[in-house]
Coordinates of C-alpha atoms and ligand atoms in Angstrom, one line a residue:
M4 CA -28.1 -182.8 276.4
C5 CA -31.4 -182.6 274.7
G6 CA -31.8 -180.9 270.9
I7 CA -34.0 -178.8 269.7
V8 CA -35.2 -178.3 265.5
G9 CA -37.7 -176.3 264.1
I10 CA -38.1 -176.0 261.0
V11 CA -40.8 -173.2 259.0
G12 CA -40.7 -174.3 255.6
H13 CA -41.9 -175.0 251.9
T14 CA -41.1 -178.3 251.4
P15 CA -42.7 -181.8 253.5
V16 CA -40.2 -180.9 257.0
A17 CA -40.3 -184.0 259.2
P18 CA -37.3 -186.3 257.3
L19 CA -35.5 -183.1 257.3
I20 CA -35.8 -181.9 260.8
V21 CA -34.8 -186.1 261.5
D22 CA -32.4 -185.0 259.7
A23 CA -30.8 -182.6 262.0
L24 CA -31.3 -184.0 264.7
K25 CA -29.1 -186.2 263.7
R26 CA -26.6 -183.7 263.5
L27 CA -27.3 -183.6 267.4
E28 CA -27.0 -187.3 268.2
Y29 CA -23.7 -186.5 269.8
R30 CA -25.1 -184.3 272.6
G31 CA -26.3 -187.4 274.0
Y32 CA -30.4 -188.4 274.4
D33 CA -32.9 -191.0 275.3
S34 CA -35.5 -190.4 273.7
A35 CA -36.9 -188.3 270.3
G36 CA -40.0 -186.9 268.2
V37 CA -40.8 -184.7 266.1
A38 CA -44.3 -182.5 265.3
T39 CA -46.0 -181.1 262.7
I40 CA -49.2 -179.3 261.4
E41 CA -50.9 -182.1 258.9
Q42 CA -54.0 -180.9 258.1
G43 CA -54.7 -178.1 260.6
H44 CA -53.9 -180.5 263.4
L45 CA -51.0 -180.8 265.4
A46 CA -49.2 -184.6 264.4
R47 CA -46.8 -185.6 266.2
R48 CA -44.5 -189.3 266.2
R49 CA -42.3 -189.8 269.3
A50 CA -40.1 -193.2 269.7
E51 CA -37.7 -194.5 273.2
G52 CA -34.4 -194.4 272.4
K53 CA -32.3 -194.4 269.2
L54 CA -32.9 -191.6 266.0
V55 CA -33.2 -194.9 263.9
N56 CA -36.4 -196.0 266.0
L57 CA -38.0 -192.8 265.3
E58 CA -37.5 -193.0 261.5
R59 CA -39.5 -196.7 261.8
R60 CA -41.6 -194.9 263.2
L61 CA -42.3 -192.6 260.6
G62 CA -41.3 -194.6 258.4
E63 CA -44.3 -197.4 259.1
E64 CA -46.4 -193.5 259.6
P65 CA -44.9 -191.0 257.4
L66 CA -45.9 -187.5 258.4
G67 CA -47.5 -184.8 256.8
G68 CA -46.8 -180.6 256.8
L69 CA -44.7 -178.0 256.7
I70 CA -43.6 -176.7 259.4
G71 CA -42.3 -178.8 262.7
I72 CA -40.3 -179.1 266.0
G73 CA -38.5 -181.8 266.4
H74 CA -36.3 -182.7 269.5
T75 CA -33.9 -185.6 270.8
R76 CA -34.8 -185.6 275.5
W77 CA -32.0 -186.4 278.0
A78 CA -34.5 -187.3 280.6
T79 CA -33.7 -185.0 283.7
H80 CA -38.0 -185.5 285.1
G81 CA -39.0 -188.9 283.9
V82 CA -38.2 -191.4 282.4
P83 CA -37.2 -192.0 278.9
N84 CA -40.2 -193.1 277.5
E85 CA -42.7 -191.9 274.7
T86 CA -44.7 -190.7 276.7
N87 CA -42.1 -188.3 278.1
A88 CA -40.3 -187.7 274.9
H89 CA -41.5 -184.5 273.4
P90 CA -43.1 -183.0 271.0
H91 CA -44.9 -182.2 274.1
F92 CA -48.4 -181.0 273.0
A93 CA -51.5 -178.7 274.9
E94 CA -54.8 -178.4 272.7
D95 CA -53.9 -175.9 270.0
V96 CA -49.7 -175.6 271.8
A97 CA -46.6 -178.3 270.6
I98 CA -43.3 -177.4 272.8
V99 CA -39.7 -178.6 273.1
H100 CA -37.7 -178.4 276.2
N101 CA -34.0 -178.2 276.5
G102 CA -32.6 -177.7 280.6
I103 CA -36.2 -177.1 283.1
I104 CA -38.1 -175.5 284.8
E105 CA -37.7 -175.5 288.1
N106 CA -40.5 -174.2 289.3
F107 CA -42.4 -176.8 287.8
A108 CA -43.7 -178.2 291.0
E109 CA -45.8 -174.9 291.8
L110 CA -46.8 -174.4 288.5
R111 CA -49.0 -177.8 287.7
E112 CA -50.2 -177.3 291.0
E113 CA -51.6 -174.4 290.6
L114 CA -52.8 -175.7 287.2
S115 CA -54.1 -179.0 288.0
N116 CA -55.9 -177.8 290.8
E117 CA -57.9 -175.6 287.0
G118 CA -58.0 -179.0 285.9
F119 CA -55.3 -179.2 283.3
A120 CA -54.7 -182.5 282.9
F121 CA -50.8 -183.7 282.5
A122 CA -50.2 -186.4 280.2
S123 CA -46.7 -186.9 281.3
Q124 CA -44.1 -186.8 283.8
T125 CA -42.2 -183.9 281.9
D126 CA -41.4 -180.4 283.7
T127 CA -42.4 -179.5 279.9
E128 CA -45.4 -179.8 280.0
V129 CA -46.1 -177.4 282.0
V130 CA -45.0 -174.9 280.3
A131 CA -47.4 -176.3 277.3
H132 CA -50.8 -175.7 279.1
L133 CA -48.7 -172.4 280.4
I134 CA -49.6 -170.8 277.0
A135 CA -52.9 -173.2 276.2
R136 CA -53.9 -171.1 279.0
E137 CA -53.1 -167.7 278.0
L138 CA -54.4 -169.3 274.3
R139 CA -57.9 -169.4 276.4
A140 CA -58.3 -166.2 277.4
G141 CA -57.6 -164.4 274.9
K142 CA -54.5 -163.9 273.7
A143 CA -53.0 -163.9 270.7
P144 CA -50.0 -167.2 270.4
G145 CA -47.2 -165.0 270.4
D146 CA -48.4 -162.7 273.6
A147 CA -49.7 -166.0 274.7
A148 CA -46.4 -168.1 274.8
F149 CA -44.8 -164.2 276.2
A150 CA -47.0 -163.7 279.2
A151 CA -46.5 -167.9 280.1
L152 CA -42.2 -167.6 279.8
K153 CA -42.7 -164.7 282.5
R154 CA -44.1 -167.0 284.5
L155 CA -40.8 -169.5 284.9
R156 CA -37.5 -170.0 286.1
G157 CA -34.9 -172.5 285.5
A158 CA -32.9 -172.8 282.8
F159 CA -34.6 -173.2 279.3
A160 CA -34.5 -173.3 275.7
L161 CA -38.1 -173.5 273.4
A162 CA -39.8 -174.1 270.8
I163 CA -43.4 -173.6 270.0
M164 CA -45.8 -174.2 267.6
F165 CA -49.7 -173.1 267.7
R166 CA -52.2 -175.3 265.7
G167 CA -54.2 -172.1 263.2
D168 CA -51.1 -170.6 262.3
E169 CA -48.9 -172.4 260.3
D170 CA -46.2 -169.0 259.7
L171 CA -44.9 -169.0 263.8
I172 CA -42.7 -170.8 265.7
V173 CA -42.8 -169.3 269.1
G174 CA -38.5 -169.2 270.1
A175 CA -36.9 -168.6 273.6
R176 CA -34.1 -169.0 275.7
N177 CA -32.9 -168.4 278.8
G178 CA -29.5 -170.5 279.4
P179 CA -29.3 -173.2 277.2
P180 CA -28.5 -171.8 273.9
L181 CA -30.9 -171.7 271.2
A182 CA -29.8 -170.0 267.2
V183 CA -31.7 -169.0 264.5
G184 CA -31.2 -170.3 261.2
H185 CA -32.0 -167.6 257.9
G186 CA -33.2 -169.4 254.4
D187 CA -34.6 -168.7 251.5
G188 CA -38.1 -168.3 252.6
E189 CA -37.9 -170.5 255.3
M190 CA -36.8 -170.3 258.4
Y191 CA -34.9 -172.6 261.1
L192 CA -34.4 -172.6 265.0
G193 CA -31.5 -175.1 266.3
S194 CA -29.8 -175.8 269.5
D195 CA -27.0 -175.0 267.4
A196 CA -25.6 -174.2 264.4
I197 CA -24.4 -178.1 264.1
A198 CA -27.9 -178.9 262.9
L199 CA -28.5 -176.3 260.7
A200 CA -25.8 -177.0 258.7
P201 CA -27.2 -178.2 256.0
F202 CA -29.6 -175.5 256.2
T203 CA -27.8 -172.1 256.7
N204 CA -24.9 -171.1 257.3
A205 CA -26.3 -167.3 258.8
I206 CA -26.6 -167.4 262.6
T207 CA -28.3 -165.6 264.7
Y208 CA -27.5 -166.6 268.2
L209 CA -30.0 -165.5 270.7
E210 CA -29.2 -164.0 274.1
D211 CA -30.1 -165.2 277.7
G212 CA -33.9 -163.4 277.9
D213 CA -34.7 -163.2 274.6
W214 CA -37.6 -164.6 272.9
V215 CA -37.7 -165.0 269.2
V216 CA -41.1 -164.6 266.3
V217 CA -40.1 -167.0 263.2
R218 CA -41.4 -166.9 260.7
R219 CA -41.0 -168.0 257.1
S220 CA -40.6 -163.6 256.0
G221 CA -37.9 -163.0 259.2
I222 CA -37.7 -163.1 262.7
E223 CA -38.2 -161.1 265.9
I224 CA -36.4 -161.3 268.5
F225 CA -37.8 -159.1 271.9
D226 CA -36.6 -159.0 274.9
M227 CA -38.4 -160.1 278.8
D228 CA -39.7 -156.9 278.8
G229 CA -41.3 -157.1 274.9
A230 CA -39.6 -154.9 273.7
P231 CA -38.1 -155.3 270.4
V232 CA -33.6 -156.2 270.5
A233 CA -31.6 -156.7 267.7
R234 CA -28.8 -159.8 267.5
Q235 CA -26.3 -159.8 265.1
R236 CA -27.0 -162.2 262.0
Q237 CA -23.5 -164.3 261.4
Q238 CA -22.1 -165.8 259.3
S239 CA -21.6 -169.3 261.1
I240 CA -18.1 -172.3 260.5
G241 CA -21.0 -174.6 260.6
T242 CA -21.1 -175.3 256.7
S243 CA -17.2 -176.2 256.8
M244 CA -17.8 -178.5 259.7
M245 CA -16.4 -181.9 258.9
V246 CA -19.2 -183.5 260.6
D247 CA -18.3 -187.8 260.0
K248 CA -16.6 -190.4 260.9
G249 CA -14.1 -190.5 257.4
N250 CA -12.8 -193.6 257.7
H251 CA -13.1 -194.2 261.7
R252 CA -15.7 -196.3 262.8
H253 CA -16.4 -194.1 266.1
F254 CA -16.1 -190.1 266.3
M255 CA -14.1 -190.9 269.5
E256 CA -11.4 -192.8 267.6
K257 CA -11.3 -189.4 264.9
E258 CA -11.1 -187.2 267.3
I259 CA -8.5 -188.8 269.0
H260 CA -6.4 -189.4 266.5
E261 CA -7.1 -185.7 265.4
Q262 CA -4.4 -184.5 267.7
P263 CA -1.3 -184.3 266.7
E264 CA -3.1 -181.4 263.8
V265 CA -5.3 -179.8 266.4
I266 CA -2.7 -179.2 268.3
S267 CA -0.9 -178.4 266.4
H268 CA -2.9 -175.5 265.4
T269 CA -3.9 -175.2 269.1
L270 CA -0.6 -174.2 270.2
A271 CA 1.0 -172.6 266.4
H272 CA -1.8 -169.3 268.2
Y273 CA -0.5 -168.9 271.9
L274 CA 3.0 -168.8 270.5
D275 CA 5.8 -167.5 268.0
F276 CA 7.9 -171.4 267.5
S277 CA 10.1 -170.0 264.9
A278 CA 11.2 -166.6 267.8
G279 CA 10.4 -168.9 270.6
T280 CA 8.2 -166.8 272.7
V281 CA 5.0 -166.9 273.6
G282 CA 2.9 -165.0 271.2
N283 CA 1.5 -161.3 271.4
F284 CA -2.1 -162.5 272.4
D285 CA -4.5 -160.0 274.2
L286 CA -5.5 -161.1 278.8
P287 CA -8.2 -159.8 279.9
F288 CA -5.2 -159.7 283.2
D289 CA -1.3 -158.3 284.1
F290 CA 0.1 -161.9 284.8
A291 CA 2.7 -159.6 286.6
G292 CA 0.0 -158.2 288.3
I293 CA -2.4 -160.7 290.5
E294 CA -1.1 -162.5 293.2
R295 CA -4.0 -166.0 292.8
M296 CA -5.3 -167.5 290.4
A297 CA -8.8 -169.3 290.0
I298 CA -10.0 -172.1 288.1
S299 CA -13.2 -173.5 287.5
A300 CA -14.6 -176.1 285.4
C301 CA -16.1 -179.9 285.3
G302 CA -15.6 -183.4 283.9
T303 CA -12.6 -184.4 281.9
A304 CA -11.7 -179.5 281.9
Y305 CA -11.8 -179.4 285.1
L306 CA -8.7 -182.3 284.9
A307 CA -6.9 -180.5 282.6
G308 CA -7.3 -177.0 285.3
L309 CA -5.1 -179.3 287.6
I310 CA -3.3 -180.1 285.6
S311 CA -2.1 -176.0 284.8
K312 CA -2.2 -175.9 288.7
Y313 CA 1.5 -177.6 288.7
W314 CA 2.3 -175.9 285.7
F315 CA 1.2 -172.1 286.9
E316 CA 2.4 -173.0 290.3
R317 CA 6.0 -174.5 289.4
Y318 CA 6.9 -172.5 286.1
A319 CA 5.4 -169.3 287.0
R320 CA 5.0 -169.0 290.3
L321 CA 1.9 -168.5 290.6
P322 CA -0.8 -169.8 293.2
V323 CA -3.8 -171.4 291.7
D324 CA -7.0 -172.6 293.5
I325 CA -9.4 -174.9 291.3
D326 CA -12.1 -176.3 292.2
I327 CA -14.6 -178.0 290.0
A328 CA -17.3 -175.6 289.2
S329 CA -20.4 -177.1 290.6
E330 CA -18.7 -177.0 293.9
F331 CA -16.4 -173.6 293.2
R332 CA -20.6 -171.6 292.9
Y333 CA -22.3 -172.6 296.2
R334 CA -18.5 -172.8 298.1
E335 CA -18.4 -168.7 298.8
M336 CA -15.2 -168.7 298.0
P337 CA -14.1 -164.8 299.2
L338 CA -11.4 -164.3 295.6
P339 CA -9.0 -161.0 296.7
K340 CA -8.0 -158.3 295.1
N341 CA -6.0 -158.6 293.0
S342 CA -7.0 -162.7 291.7
A343 CA -8.0 -163.6 288.9
A344 CA -10.7 -166.1 287.1
L345 CA -10.3 -168.7 285.3
F346 CA -12.9 -171.4 283.4
V347 CA -12.0 -174.3 280.2
S348 CA -14.9 -175.7 278.8
Q349 CA -15.3 -177.4 275.1
S350 CA -19.1 -176.9 274.7
G351 CA -18.8 -173.2 276.7
E352 CA -22.2 -173.9 277.5
T353 CA -21.5 -176.4 280.8
A354 CA -24.3 -175.0 283.4
D355 CA -22.6 -174.8 286.6
T356 CA -18.6 -173.7 285.0
L357 CA -21.2 -170.5 283.8
A358 CA -23.0 -170.6 287.3
S359 CA -19.1 -170.5 289.0
L360 CA -17.9 -167.4 285.8
R361 CA -21.0 -165.4 287.3
Y362 CA -19.8 -165.6 290.5
C363 CA -16.7 -164.1 289.9
R364 CA -18.1 -161.6 287.4
S365 CA -20.3 -160.0 290.7
A366 CA -17.4 -160.3 293.0
G367 CA -15.5 -157.9 290.1
V368 CA -12.4 -160.5 288.9
P369 CA -11.3 -160.1 285.0
I370 CA -11.8 -163.9 283.6
G371 CA -10.8 -165.9 280.9
A372 CA -12.5 -168.4 279.5
I373 CA -10.6 -171.6 276.8
V374 CA -13.6 -172.7 275.2
N375 CA -14.4 -174.6 272.3
V376 CA -17.1 -172.9 271.2
R377 CA -16.3 -169.8 270.5
E378 CA -20.3 -168.0 269.9
S379 CA -20.7 -170.1 273.6
T380 CA -22.1 -168.5 276.5
I381 CA -19.4 -168.5 278.4
A382 CA -17.2 -167.1 275.8
R383 CA -19.9 -163.9 275.5
E384 CA -19.3 -163.4 279.2
S385 CA -15.8 -163.2 279.3
D386 CA -13.7 -160.8 279.2
G387 CA -10.9 -162.6 277.1
I388 CA -11.1 -165.8 275.8
F389 CA -8.3 -168.5 274.4
P390 CA -10.1 -170.6 272.1
T391 CA -9.5 -174.5 271.7
L392 CA -8.5 -174.8 267.9
A393 CA -9.5 -179.0 268.2
G394 CA -12.8 -178.7 265.6
P395 CA -16.4 -180.2 266.7
E396 CA -16.0 -183.0 269.7
I397 CA -18.8 -184.8 269.0
G398 CA -17.6 -188.3 270.2
V399 CA -19.0 -187.2 274.1
A400 CA -15.9 -188.6 275.6
S401 CA -14.1 -185.5 275.7
T402 CA -10.3 -186.7 274.0
K403 CA -8.5 -184.0 271.9
A404 CA -10.6 -181.1 273.1
F405 CA -8.3 -181.9 276.3
T406 CA -4.9 -181.9 274.9
C407 CA -5.4 -178.3 272.7
Q408 CA -6.9 -177.3 276.4
L409 CA -3.6 -178.2 277.8
S410 CA -1.7 -176.2 275.0
V411 CA -3.5 -173.5 276.0
L412 CA -3.0 -174.1 279.8
A413 CA 0.7 -174.7 278.7
S414 CA 1.5 -171.9 276.7
L415 CA -0.9 -169.5 279.2
A416 CA 2.0 -170.5 282.3
L417 CA 4.6 -169.5 280.0
K418 CA 3.3 -166.2 279.6
A419 CA 2.3 -166.0 283.3
A420 CA 5.5 -167.1 283.6
K421 CA 7.0 -164.2 281.6
A422 CA 5.1 -162.3 282.7
R423 CA 5.9 -162.5 286.5
G424 CA 9.9 -162.4 285.6
T425 CA 9.9 -166.6 286.2
I426 CA 11.8 -167.8 284.0
S427 CA 14.8 -166.0 282.0
A428 CA 14.4 -166.1 277.9
E429 CA 16.7 -168.9 277.3
Q430 CA 14.4 -171.2 279.7
E431 CA 11.5 -169.7 277.4
R432 CA 13.0 -171.1 274.2
D433 CA 13.5 -174.4 274.8
F434 CA 10.1 -174.7 276.7
V435 CA 8.4 -173.0 273.5
R436 CA 10.5 -175.8 271.4
Q437 CA 9.2 -178.7 274.0
L438 CA 6.0 -177.8 273.0
S439 CA 6.2 -177.0 269.7
E440 CA 7.3 -181.1 269.7
A441 CA 4.3 -182.3 271.3
P442 CA 2.5 -183.3 268.2
R443 CA 5.2 -184.9 267.1
Y444 CA 4.9 -187.4 270.7
A445 CA 0.5 -187.3 270.5
A446 CA 1.3 -189.0 266.5
Q447 CA 4.5 -191.3 267.9
A448 CA 1.6 -192.4 270.7
L449 CA -1.0 -193.5 268.3
K450 CA 1.4 -196.1 266.9
L451 CA 1.1 -197.4 270.5
S452 CA -2.3 -197.7 269.8
E453 CA -2.5 -201.8 268.1
R454 CA -0.4 -202.8 271.3
I455 CA -3.1 -201.1 274.3
E456 CA -5.3 -202.9 272.0
A457 CA -4.2 -206.2 273.7
V458 CA -4.3 -204.5 277.0
A459 CA -7.5 -203.2 276.6
R460 CA -7.5 -207.4 275.9
E461 CA -7.3 -208.3 280.1
L462 CA -8.9 -205.0 281.4
S463 CA -12.0 -205.2 278.9
H464 CA -12.9 -209.2 281.4
V465 CA -12.6 -206.6 285.2
R466 CA -15.3 -204.8 286.9
H467 CA -12.9 -202.6 288.7
V468 CA -9.3 -200.9 287.3
L469 CA -6.3 -198.4 289.8
Y470 CA -4.8 -195.4 288.3
L471 CA -2.1 -194.3 290.0
G472 CA 0.3 -191.3 289.2
R473 CA 2.1 -188.4 290.9
D474 CA 2.6 -185.1 290.0
T475 CA 0.3 -184.4 286.4
S476 CA 0.2 -187.7 286.8
Y477 CA -1.7 -187.7 288.7
P478 CA -5.0 -185.9 287.2
L479 CA -4.3 -187.4 284.7
A480 CA -4.7 -190.9 286.6
M481 CA -7.8 -189.7 287.5
E482 CA -8.8 -189.0 283.2
G483 CA -7.5 -192.4 282.8
A484 CA -9.8 -193.7 285.4
L485 CA -13.1 -191.3 284.4
K486 CA -12.2 -192.4 280.5
L487 CA -12.5 -195.8 281.1
K488 CA -15.7 -196.0 283.3
E489 CA -18.1 -193.3 280.9
I490 CA -17.0 -195.8 277.3
S491 CA -16.8 -199.0 279.2
Y492 CA -18.7 -199.0 282.3
I493 CA -16.0 -200.4 284.4
H494 CA -15.5 -199.2 287.5
A495 CA -12.4 -197.2 288.2
E496 CA -10.8 -194.2 290.2
G497 CA -7.4 -192.0 289.9
Y498 CA -5.0 -191.7 292.8
A499 CA -2.1 -189.8 293.6
A500 CA 0.4 -192.4 293.6
G501 CA 1.5 -192.0 297.1
E502 CA -1.7 -191.7 298.6
L503 CA -2.4 -195.7 298.3
K504 CA -1.4 -196.4 301.2
H505 CA -3.9 -194.2 302.8
G506 CA -7.1 -196.5 302.2
P507 CA -7.2 -198.0 298.6
I508 CA -4.0 -200.2 298.8
A509 CA -7.1 -202.2 300.6
L510 CA -8.6 -202.9 297.3
I511 CA -5.3 -205.3 295.6
D512 CA -5.4 -208.5 295.1
E513 CA -5.2 -210.5 292.5
Q514 CA -7.4 -209.3 290.8
M515 CA -7.5 -205.8 290.8
P516 CA -5.6 -204.5 287.7
V517 CA -3.9 -200.9 288.9
I518 CA -2.6 -198.5 286.0
V519 CA 0.5 -196.5 286.6
I520 CA 1.5 -193.5 284.8
A521 CA 5.0 -192.9 285.3
P522 CA 7.3 -190.7 283.1
Y523 CA 11.4 -190.8 284.2
D524 CA 11.1 -187.6 285.7
R525 CA 12.6 -186.7 289.5
I526 CA 9.9 -188.0 292.0
F527 CA 9.4 -191.7 289.0
E528 CA 11.6 -193.4 292.0
K529 CA 9.1 -192.2 294.5
T530 CA 6.2 -193.9 292.0
V531 CA 8.5 -197.3 292.2
S532 CA 7.9 -197.6 295.1
N533 CA 4.6 -197.5 295.9
M534 CA 4.7 -200.1 292.5
Q535 CA 6.1 -202.5 294.5
E536 CA 3.4 -201.8 297.6
V537 CA 1.0 -202.5 294.3
A538 CA 3.2 -206.2 293.6
A539 CA 3.5 -207.5 296.6
R540 CA -0.2 -208.3 297.2
G541 CA -0.1 -209.3 294.2
G542 CA -2.0 -206.6 292.0
R543 CA -2.1 -206.5 288.0
I544 CA 0.5 -203.3 287.1
I545 CA -0.1 -202.6 283.9
L546 CA 2.8 -199.5 282.9
I547 CA 2.3 -196.9 281.0
T548 CA 6.5 -195.3 281.3
D549 CA 9.3 -194.3 278.6
R550 CA 12.3 -196.5 277.9
E551 CA 14.7 -195.3 280.9
G552 CA 11.5 -195.9 283.1
A553 CA 10.5 -198.9 280.8
A554 CA 14.6 -199.9 281.8
K555 CA 14.6 -198.6 285.6
A556 CA 12.0 -200.1 287.3
T557 CA 13.0 -204.0 287.9
L558 CA 9.2 -205.0 288.2
K559 CA 7.2 -207.7 287.6
T560 CA 4.6 -206.1 285.3
L561 CA 1.9 -207.4 283.5
E562 CA 2.1 -204.9 280.5
T563 CA 4.5 -202.0 280.2
I564 CA 3.7 -199.5 277.5
V565 CA 6.4 -197.6 276.6
M566 CA 6.3 -194.4 274.9
P567 CA 8.8 -191.6 273.1
D568 CA 10.8 -189.8 275.4
V569 CA 8.9 -187.1 276.4
P570 CA 10.1 -183.5 278.8
E571 CA 8.4 -183.1 282.3
F572 CA 6.2 -179.6 280.8
V573 CA 4.7 -182.1 277.6
A574 CA 4.5 -185.5 279.8
P575 CA 0.2 -184.8 280.2
I576 CA 0.0 -183.5 276.8
A577 CA 1.6 -187.5 274.9
Y578 CA 0.0 -189.4 278.1
A579 CA -3.2 -188.4 277.5
L580 CA -2.9 -190.5 274.6
P581 CA -2.4 -194.1 275.7
V582 CA -4.6 -192.8 278.4
Q583 CA -7.7 -192.8 275.6
L584 CA -7.0 -195.5 273.7
L585 CA -7.3 -197.7 276.7
A586 CA -10.5 -196.8 277.6
Y587 CA -11.4 -196.4 273.3
H588 CA -10.6 -199.8 273.0
T589 CA -11.6 -201.8 276.6
A590 CA -14.9 -200.2 274.9
V591 CA -14.8 -201.2 272.0
I592 CA -13.8 -204.5 273.0
M593 CA -16.7 -204.9 275.4
G594 CA -19.6 -203.5 273.0
T595 CA -20.4 -200.3 274.3
D596 CA -22.1 -197.3 272.7
V597 CA -18.7 -195.0 272.6
D598 CA -19.1 -192.1 270.9
Q599 CA -23.3 -192.5 273.3
P600 CA -22.5 -193.6 276.6
R601 CA -25.5 -194.0 278.3
N602 CA -26.8 -191.2 280.8
L603 CA -24.3 -188.9 279.5
A604 CA -24.2 -185.9 277.7
K605 CA -22.2 -183.7 275.4
S606 CA -23.0 -180.4 276.8
V607 CA -24.2 -180.3 280.6
T608 CA -26.8 -177.0 280.2
V609 CA -28.4 -177.4 283.6
E610 CA -27.5 -178.3 287.1
Ligands
LIG706 C1 -16.0 -186.0 280.2 C2 -16.2 -185.5 279.5 C3 -16.8 -184.0 280.4 C4 -17.0 -183.1 279.9 C5 -17.3 -181.8 281.1 C6 -17.8 -180.2 281.4 O1 -15.4 -187.4 279.0 O2 -16.4 -184.6 278.6 O3 -16.6 -185.0 281.5 O4 -15.7 -182.5 280.0 O5 -19.0 -182.6 281.3 O6 -17.8 -180.4 279.4 P1 -17.4 -178.8 278.8 O7 -16.3 -179.1 278.9 O8 -17.9 -178.9 277.7 O9 -17.7 -177.7 280.0

């Protein structure tokens, strides 16, 4: 999603803003811009595409000024070109915006009727004109911004600068996050702490409905009634975040390789390995007392939730309703008494997941959230949080956050099973031991990288791929397909292997690679039957299995990737890695922008 940076400084800010925007690149964007007040005038440089284009523009025509705002734009209203890139100007107002102004069409019409001329197709520009109109009416900048804010519907974070006041940026938050950074005689505004990390680690997060007046001497925060509000100043962990690629070509590769370590950290947070028990962490609900649990999330986080449905139902006998958040939020699901809700989100800011959470909140259901960003909105609005200890995930395609989500969910499933009396102490010890070995399995899976790269060469020539799996390998098949399509742009579908003959089998011919995820388990033979159906129609099978599976699947495959022997419970965590590596290598061979695939954003703060 869009990134926002603002600086009220004492040295030229444009280069600093561009540097900070680079730290927000991971969020995904398709144009960028920066504006300052230069010799008393609003001035800006904008460019379509990556930040290097903006840097080139600034190299040709540098921008002075001690105050400025910058933006990376992920297009929602209007194509990604220079005219639609932020900052937008209207008379004495410069503005950058993240999110969507839902009533922009009616506001635009109102302003157009009054003679305001629009230069772009964006929803953002209406906000600039609204404020300009208030300034014309004689209001002071802060009051003008406040009056305009009250007219806006939708989700937004804004940073606004005013010609004539070189010591003022107004920020506002209604949905997407916005943080103020406190410097020494300098102040900053950013859409996350990572952007502000080089400047300061003293951060104040705005809450929904807050707006802030930022001056060099300090800040004042107000609510939507205009009343001052106090928000805590926190030490961000931002400065200690390692936001570089190390020896890796891409953040995605680095993050795939970090998994043994981060899975281990995450599991150690929830399990007592030496005692062989689930830890004593707090819960927002009592697993023993609930009859159903609703889980909701988007994308990869949803697929982690889907895997956990098998775990909660199988081991804890707890029925789980799992939904994609964009469906859940509108489908008016009845939430019976004695139910609980769990939300899964790396960023903790995904608009649909947050809306689903609020739906459950209004139904009075206790809420837990599995998040990677502890300061996020979803974390703050939950009754209890279960952090994933993955560290910052910069690659747009989620990898380490996924396996850490699975690690938390597996631990929670054991906690539930224990509370509900569906596993014995001995089984608990056994499951905890199995999970404790997940980092080792992940490390072994990484060793298959070269072999997987060879398979990726085959995939890089095709346009369509089918992924199949049963049980927990079915959501993993969908995850494999999602990963492949998002970074290599190859069309891929993940199916339950048993569903093949109900339609997708029509697609099978000699051109179609079929990736089958099938550890040797109770239902392996069933999957083999499905593979036979594929083989009989000339489909090219790439089998991801273990030694026993490789020995027992006596049919011709294009490739068999042999994983370490992994207990069934832990298999989804371990098998996620070859699936991620396959997508990664395919994308690298095809030369796509692996870390920032086209059209995608890391944190999806719009509906
Ligand atoms: C895919 C991917 C997305 C996210 C989804 C939810 O690789 O990263 O599908 O999983 O946008 O994001 P969070 O977890 O931040 O709520």
